[in-house]
PDB file of C-alpha atoms in Angstrom:
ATOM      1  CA  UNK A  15       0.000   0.000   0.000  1.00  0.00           C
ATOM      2  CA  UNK A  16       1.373   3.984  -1.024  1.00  0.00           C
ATOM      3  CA  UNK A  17       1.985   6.375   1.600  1.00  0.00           C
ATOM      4  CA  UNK A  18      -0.840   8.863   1.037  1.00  0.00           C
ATOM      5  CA  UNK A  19       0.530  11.951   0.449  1.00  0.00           C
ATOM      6  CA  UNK A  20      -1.073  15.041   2.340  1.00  0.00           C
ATOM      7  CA  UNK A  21      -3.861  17.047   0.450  1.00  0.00           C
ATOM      8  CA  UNK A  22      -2.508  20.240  -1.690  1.00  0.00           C
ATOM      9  CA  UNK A  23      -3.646  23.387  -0.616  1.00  0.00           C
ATOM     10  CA  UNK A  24      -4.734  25.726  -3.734  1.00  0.00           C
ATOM     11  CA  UNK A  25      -2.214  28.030  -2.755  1.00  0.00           C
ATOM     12  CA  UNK A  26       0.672  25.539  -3.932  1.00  0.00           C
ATOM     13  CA  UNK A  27       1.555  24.979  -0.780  1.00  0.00           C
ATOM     14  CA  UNK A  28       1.567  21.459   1.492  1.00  0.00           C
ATOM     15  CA  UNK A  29       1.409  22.837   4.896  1.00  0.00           C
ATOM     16  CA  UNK A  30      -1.608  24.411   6.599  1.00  0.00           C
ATOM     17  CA  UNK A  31      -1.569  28.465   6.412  1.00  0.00           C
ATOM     18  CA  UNK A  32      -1.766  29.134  10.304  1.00  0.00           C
ATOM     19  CA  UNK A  33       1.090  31.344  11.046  1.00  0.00           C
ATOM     20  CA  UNK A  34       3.287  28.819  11.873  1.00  0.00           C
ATOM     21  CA  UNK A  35       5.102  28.339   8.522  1.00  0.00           C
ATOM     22  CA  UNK A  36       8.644  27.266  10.297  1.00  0.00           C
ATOM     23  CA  UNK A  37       7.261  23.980  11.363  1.00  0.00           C
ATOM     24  CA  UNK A  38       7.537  22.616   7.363  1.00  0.00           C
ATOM     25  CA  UNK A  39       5.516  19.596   6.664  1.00  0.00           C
ATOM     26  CA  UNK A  40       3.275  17.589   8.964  1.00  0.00           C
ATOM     27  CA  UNK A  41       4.702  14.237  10.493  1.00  0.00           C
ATOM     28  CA  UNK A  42       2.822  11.090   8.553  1.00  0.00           C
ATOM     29  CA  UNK A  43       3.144   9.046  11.630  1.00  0.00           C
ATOM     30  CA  UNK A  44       2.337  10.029  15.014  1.00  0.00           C
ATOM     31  CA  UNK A  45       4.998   7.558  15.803  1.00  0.00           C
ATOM     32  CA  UNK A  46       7.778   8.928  14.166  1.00  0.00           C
ATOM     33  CA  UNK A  47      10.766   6.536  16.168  1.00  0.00           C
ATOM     34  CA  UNK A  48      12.645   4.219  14.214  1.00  0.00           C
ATOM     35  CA  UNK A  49      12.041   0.461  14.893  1.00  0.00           C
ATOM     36  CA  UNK A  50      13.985  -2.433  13.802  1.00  0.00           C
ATOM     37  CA  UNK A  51      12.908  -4.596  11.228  1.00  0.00           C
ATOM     38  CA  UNK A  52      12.099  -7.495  13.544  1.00  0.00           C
ATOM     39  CA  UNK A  53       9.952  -4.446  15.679  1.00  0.00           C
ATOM     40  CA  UNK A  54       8.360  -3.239  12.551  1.00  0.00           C
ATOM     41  CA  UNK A  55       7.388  -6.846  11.698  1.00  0.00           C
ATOM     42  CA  UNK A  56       5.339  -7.062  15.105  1.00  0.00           C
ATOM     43  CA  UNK A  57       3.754  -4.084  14.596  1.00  0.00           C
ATOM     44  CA  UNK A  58       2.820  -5.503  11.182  1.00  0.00           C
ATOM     45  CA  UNK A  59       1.357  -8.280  12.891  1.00  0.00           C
ATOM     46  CA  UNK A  60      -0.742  -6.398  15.129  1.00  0.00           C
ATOM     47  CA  UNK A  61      -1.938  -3.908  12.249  1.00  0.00           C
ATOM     48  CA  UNK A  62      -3.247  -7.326  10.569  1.00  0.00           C
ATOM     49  CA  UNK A  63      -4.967  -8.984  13.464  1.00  0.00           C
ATOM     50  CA  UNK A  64      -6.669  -5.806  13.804  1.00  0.00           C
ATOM     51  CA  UNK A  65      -7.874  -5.214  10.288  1.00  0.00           C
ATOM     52  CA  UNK A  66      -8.958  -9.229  10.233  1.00  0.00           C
ATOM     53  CA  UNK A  67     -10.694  -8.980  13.738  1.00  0.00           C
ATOM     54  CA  UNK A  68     -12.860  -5.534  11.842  1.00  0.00           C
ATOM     55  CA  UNK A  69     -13.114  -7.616   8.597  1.00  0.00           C
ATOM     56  CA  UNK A  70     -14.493 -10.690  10.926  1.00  0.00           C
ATOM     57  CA  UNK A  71     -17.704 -11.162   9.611  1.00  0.00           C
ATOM     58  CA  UNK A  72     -16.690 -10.540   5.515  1.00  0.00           C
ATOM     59  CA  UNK A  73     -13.825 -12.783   6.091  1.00  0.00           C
ATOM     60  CA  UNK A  74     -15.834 -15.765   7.681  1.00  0.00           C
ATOM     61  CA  UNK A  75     -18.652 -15.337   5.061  1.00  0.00           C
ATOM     62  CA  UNK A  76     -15.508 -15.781   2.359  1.00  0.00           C
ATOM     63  CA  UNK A  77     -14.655 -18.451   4.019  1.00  0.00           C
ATOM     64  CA  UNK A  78     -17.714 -20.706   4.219  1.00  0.00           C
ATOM     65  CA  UNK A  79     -18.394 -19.405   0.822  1.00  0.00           C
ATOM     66  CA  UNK A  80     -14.721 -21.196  -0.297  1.00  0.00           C
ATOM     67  CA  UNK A  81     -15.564 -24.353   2.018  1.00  0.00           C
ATOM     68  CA  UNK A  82     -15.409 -27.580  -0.167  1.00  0.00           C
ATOM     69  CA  UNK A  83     -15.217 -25.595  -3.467  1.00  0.00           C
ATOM     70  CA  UNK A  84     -11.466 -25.866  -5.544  1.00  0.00           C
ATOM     71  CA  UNK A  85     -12.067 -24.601  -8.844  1.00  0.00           C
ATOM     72  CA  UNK A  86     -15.058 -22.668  -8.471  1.00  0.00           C
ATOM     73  CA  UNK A  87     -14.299 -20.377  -5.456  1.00  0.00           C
ATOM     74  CA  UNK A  88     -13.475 -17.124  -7.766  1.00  0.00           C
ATOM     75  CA  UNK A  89     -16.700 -17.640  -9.617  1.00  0.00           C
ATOM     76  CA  UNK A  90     -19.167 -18.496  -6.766  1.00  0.00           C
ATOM     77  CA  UNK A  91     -17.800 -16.494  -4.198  1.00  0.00           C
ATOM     78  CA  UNK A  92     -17.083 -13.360  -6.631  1.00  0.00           C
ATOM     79  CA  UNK A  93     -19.218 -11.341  -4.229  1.00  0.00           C
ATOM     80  CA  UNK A  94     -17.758 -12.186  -0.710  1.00  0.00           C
ATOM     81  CA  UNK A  95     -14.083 -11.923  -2.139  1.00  0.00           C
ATOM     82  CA  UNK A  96     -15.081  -8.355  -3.289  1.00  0.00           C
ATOM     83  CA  UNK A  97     -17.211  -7.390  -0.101  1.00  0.00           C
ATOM     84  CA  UNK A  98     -14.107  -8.827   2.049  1.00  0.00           C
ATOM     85  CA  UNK A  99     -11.245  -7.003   0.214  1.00  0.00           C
ATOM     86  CA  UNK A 100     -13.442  -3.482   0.516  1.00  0.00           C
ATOM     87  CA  UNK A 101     -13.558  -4.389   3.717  1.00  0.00           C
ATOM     88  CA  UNK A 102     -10.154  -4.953   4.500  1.00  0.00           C
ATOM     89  CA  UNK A 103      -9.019  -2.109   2.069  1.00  0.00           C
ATOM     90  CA  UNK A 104     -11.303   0.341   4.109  1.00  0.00           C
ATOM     91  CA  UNK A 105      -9.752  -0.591   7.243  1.00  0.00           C
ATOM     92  CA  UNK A 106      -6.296  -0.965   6.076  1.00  0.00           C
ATOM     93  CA  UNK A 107      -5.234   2.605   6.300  1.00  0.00           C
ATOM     94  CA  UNK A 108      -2.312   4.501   7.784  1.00  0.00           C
ATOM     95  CA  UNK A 109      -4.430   5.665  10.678  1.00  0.00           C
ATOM     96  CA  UNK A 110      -4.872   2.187  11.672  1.00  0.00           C
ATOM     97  CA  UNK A 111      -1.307   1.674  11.305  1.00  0.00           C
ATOM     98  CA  UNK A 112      -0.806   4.318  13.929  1.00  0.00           C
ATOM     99  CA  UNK A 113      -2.944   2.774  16.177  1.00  0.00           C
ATOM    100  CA  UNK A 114      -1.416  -0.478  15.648  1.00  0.00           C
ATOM    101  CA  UNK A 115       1.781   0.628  16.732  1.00  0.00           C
ATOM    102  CA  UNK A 116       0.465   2.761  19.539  1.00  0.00           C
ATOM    103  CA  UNK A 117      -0.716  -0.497  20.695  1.00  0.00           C
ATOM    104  CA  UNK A 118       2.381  -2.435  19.970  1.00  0.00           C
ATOM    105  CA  UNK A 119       4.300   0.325  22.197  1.00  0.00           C
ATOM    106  CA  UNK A 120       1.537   0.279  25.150  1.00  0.00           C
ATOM    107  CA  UNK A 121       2.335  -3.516  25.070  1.00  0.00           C
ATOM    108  CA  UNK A 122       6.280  -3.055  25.145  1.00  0.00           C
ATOM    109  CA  UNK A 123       6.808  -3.454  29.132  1.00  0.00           C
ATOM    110  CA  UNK A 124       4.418  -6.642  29.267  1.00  0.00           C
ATOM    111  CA  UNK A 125       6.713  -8.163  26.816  1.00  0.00           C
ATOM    112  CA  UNK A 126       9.983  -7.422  28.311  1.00  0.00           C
ATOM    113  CA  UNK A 127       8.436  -8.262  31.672  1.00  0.00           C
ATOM    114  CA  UNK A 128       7.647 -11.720  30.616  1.00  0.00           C
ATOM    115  CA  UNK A 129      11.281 -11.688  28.468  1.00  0.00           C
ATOM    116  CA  UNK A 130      13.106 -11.238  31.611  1.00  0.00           C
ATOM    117  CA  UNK A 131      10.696 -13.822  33.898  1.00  0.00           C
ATOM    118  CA  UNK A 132      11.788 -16.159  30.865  1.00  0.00           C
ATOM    119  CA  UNK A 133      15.331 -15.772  31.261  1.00  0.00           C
ATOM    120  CA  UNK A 134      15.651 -16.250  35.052  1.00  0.00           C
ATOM    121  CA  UNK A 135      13.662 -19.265  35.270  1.00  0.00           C
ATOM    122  CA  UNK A 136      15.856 -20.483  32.116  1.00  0.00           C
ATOM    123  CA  UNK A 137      19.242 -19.157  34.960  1.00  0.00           C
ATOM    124  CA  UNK A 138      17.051 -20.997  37.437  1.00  0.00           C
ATOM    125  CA  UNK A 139      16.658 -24.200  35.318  1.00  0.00           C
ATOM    126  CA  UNK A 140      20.413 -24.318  34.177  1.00  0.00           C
ATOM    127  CA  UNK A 141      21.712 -23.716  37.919  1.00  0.00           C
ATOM    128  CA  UNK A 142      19.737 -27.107  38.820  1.00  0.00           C
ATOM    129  CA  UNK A 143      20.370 -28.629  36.042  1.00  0.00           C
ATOM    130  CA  UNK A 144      24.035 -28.164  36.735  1.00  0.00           C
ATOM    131  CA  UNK A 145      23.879 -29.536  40.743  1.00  0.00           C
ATOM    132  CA  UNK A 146      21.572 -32.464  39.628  1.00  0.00           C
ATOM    133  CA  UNK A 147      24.210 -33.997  37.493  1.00  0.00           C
ATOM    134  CA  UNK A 148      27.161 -32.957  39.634  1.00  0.00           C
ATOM    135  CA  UNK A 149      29.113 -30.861  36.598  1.00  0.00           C
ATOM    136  CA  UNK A 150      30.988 -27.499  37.305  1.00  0.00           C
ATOM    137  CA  UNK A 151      29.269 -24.329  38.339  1.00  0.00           C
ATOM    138  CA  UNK A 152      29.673 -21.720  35.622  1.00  0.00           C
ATOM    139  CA  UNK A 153      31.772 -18.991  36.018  1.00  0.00           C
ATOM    140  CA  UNK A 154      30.333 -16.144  38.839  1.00  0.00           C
ATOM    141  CA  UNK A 155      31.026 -13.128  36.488  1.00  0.00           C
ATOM    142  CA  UNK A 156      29.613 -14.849  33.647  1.00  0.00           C
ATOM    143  CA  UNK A 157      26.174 -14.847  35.865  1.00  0.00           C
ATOM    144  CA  UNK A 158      26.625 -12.027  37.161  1.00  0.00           C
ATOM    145  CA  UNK A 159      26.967 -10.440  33.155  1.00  0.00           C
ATOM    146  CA  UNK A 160      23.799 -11.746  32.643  1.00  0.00           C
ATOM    147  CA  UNK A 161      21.832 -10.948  35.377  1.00  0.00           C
ATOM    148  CA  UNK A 162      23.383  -7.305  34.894  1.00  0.00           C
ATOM    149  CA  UNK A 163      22.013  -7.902  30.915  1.00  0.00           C
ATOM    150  CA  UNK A 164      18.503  -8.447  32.385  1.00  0.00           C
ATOM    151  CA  UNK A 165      18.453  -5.488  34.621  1.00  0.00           C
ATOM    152  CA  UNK A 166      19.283  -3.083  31.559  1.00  0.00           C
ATOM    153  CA  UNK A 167      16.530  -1.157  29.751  1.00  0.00           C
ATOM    154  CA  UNK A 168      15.174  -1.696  26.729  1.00  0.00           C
ATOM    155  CA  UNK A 169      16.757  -0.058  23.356  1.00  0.00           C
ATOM    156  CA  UNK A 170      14.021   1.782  21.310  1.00  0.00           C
ATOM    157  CA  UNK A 171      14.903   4.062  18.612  1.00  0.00           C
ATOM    158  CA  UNK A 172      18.741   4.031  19.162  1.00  0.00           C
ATOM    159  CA  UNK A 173      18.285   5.320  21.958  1.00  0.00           C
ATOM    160  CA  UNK A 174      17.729   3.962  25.734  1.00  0.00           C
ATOM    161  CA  UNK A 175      15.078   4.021  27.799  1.00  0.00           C
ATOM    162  CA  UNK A 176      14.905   3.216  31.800  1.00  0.00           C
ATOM    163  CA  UNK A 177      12.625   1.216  33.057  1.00  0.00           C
ATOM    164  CA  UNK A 178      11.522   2.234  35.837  1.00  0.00           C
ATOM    165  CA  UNK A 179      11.243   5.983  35.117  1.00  0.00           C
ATOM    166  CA  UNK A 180       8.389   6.313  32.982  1.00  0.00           C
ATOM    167  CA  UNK A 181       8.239  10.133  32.189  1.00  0.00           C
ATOM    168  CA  UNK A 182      10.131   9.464  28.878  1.00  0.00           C
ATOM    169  CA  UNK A 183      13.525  10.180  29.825  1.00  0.00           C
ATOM    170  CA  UNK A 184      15.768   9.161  26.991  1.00  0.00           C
ATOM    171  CA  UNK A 185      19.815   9.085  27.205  1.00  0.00           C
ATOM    172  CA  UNK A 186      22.021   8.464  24.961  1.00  0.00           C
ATOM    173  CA  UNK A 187      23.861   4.949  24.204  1.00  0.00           C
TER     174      UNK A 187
END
C-alpha cells in the first residue's frame, strides 16, 4: 500500500496556512521513532490482526463461501471476495497503522516483563540442572553479566530508555 501523500492546498503549498510556517511539513506518523525490522514486523502483525478482527464477519462469510469448493471459489464467491477485500481495504489505512503501533508500544513493558521472567527461570533451570548432574558451576562473572544484561533497559529508537522511570527520559547509548 502507497503512503498517502497530504492534500494540496490551492495556494501551492503542502502545509496548513496558520502562522506557523517554520514547522515545514506535517509528520505522517504520530509515531515517528525508528524500529527495527524485527519491531516493525510485530507491529505488522498487530496492524493485521486488527484489520482481520474488523473484517471478521466478511472474512468468515468468504470463508464458508470457499468451504469444499477448488475450482469454483473465484466464480461463486465473486461477491464475498469483493465485499471482504473493501472491507479490508477500508480498514487498512495509515491511521490504523498508527494505532497499531500505539498499541504495539503500550504492550512493550508486558513483553519485556515476561522476556526477563523467561530468562531467570531459564538461569534458574540451568543452575539445577548443573547440581543435579554434579558438573561445574559456571563462572560467577559470567552470571553475574547476565543478570546485569537483564536489569538493563530496553533499546528503542537508538536510543535507551529506563525502566523504571516512565516520564520518557531518553539518554544516549
Amino acid at each position: 500500500m502507497a503512503a498517502q501523500q497530504p492534500p494540496i492546498a490551492p495556494g501551492g503549498s503542502s502545509t496548513s496556512n496558520t502562522g506557523d510556517n517554520d514547522k515545514g511539513l506535517p509528520m505522517p506518523s504520530r509515531n515517528p521513532l525508528p524500529l527495527s525490522a524485527s519491531q516493525e514486523a510485530q507491529v505488522r502483525e498487530v496492524f493485521n490482526a486488527r484489520v482481520r478482527q474488523l473484517c471478521a464477519d466478511e472474512i468468515k462469510a468468504f470463508a464458508d463461501c470457499a468451504r469444499n469448493r477448488t475450482f469454483s471459489i473465484p466464480f461463486a464467491c465473486r461477491d464475498a471476495s469483493r465485499r471482504m477485500n473493501n472491507c479490508m481495504l477500508a480498514h487498512a489505512t495509515p491511521e490504523e497503522h498508527d494505532r497499531a503501533r500505539e498499541q504495539w508500544f503500550a504492550q512493550r513493558q508486558q513483553r519485556a516483563r515476561e522476556r526477563e521472567k523467561k530468562e531467570r527461570r531459564k538461569l534458574e533451570q540451568e543452575a539445577f540442572h548443573r547440581e543435579w548432574w554434579g558438573l561445574p558451576q559456571r563462572d560467577p562473572e559470567e552470571v553475574k553479566r547476565e543478570l546485569e544484561k537483564l536489569e538493563r533497559a530496553e533499546r528503542v529508537g537508538g536510543l535507551t530508555r529506563g525502566r523504571g522511570t516512565g516520564d520518557g527520559g531518553q539518554e544516549k547509548r
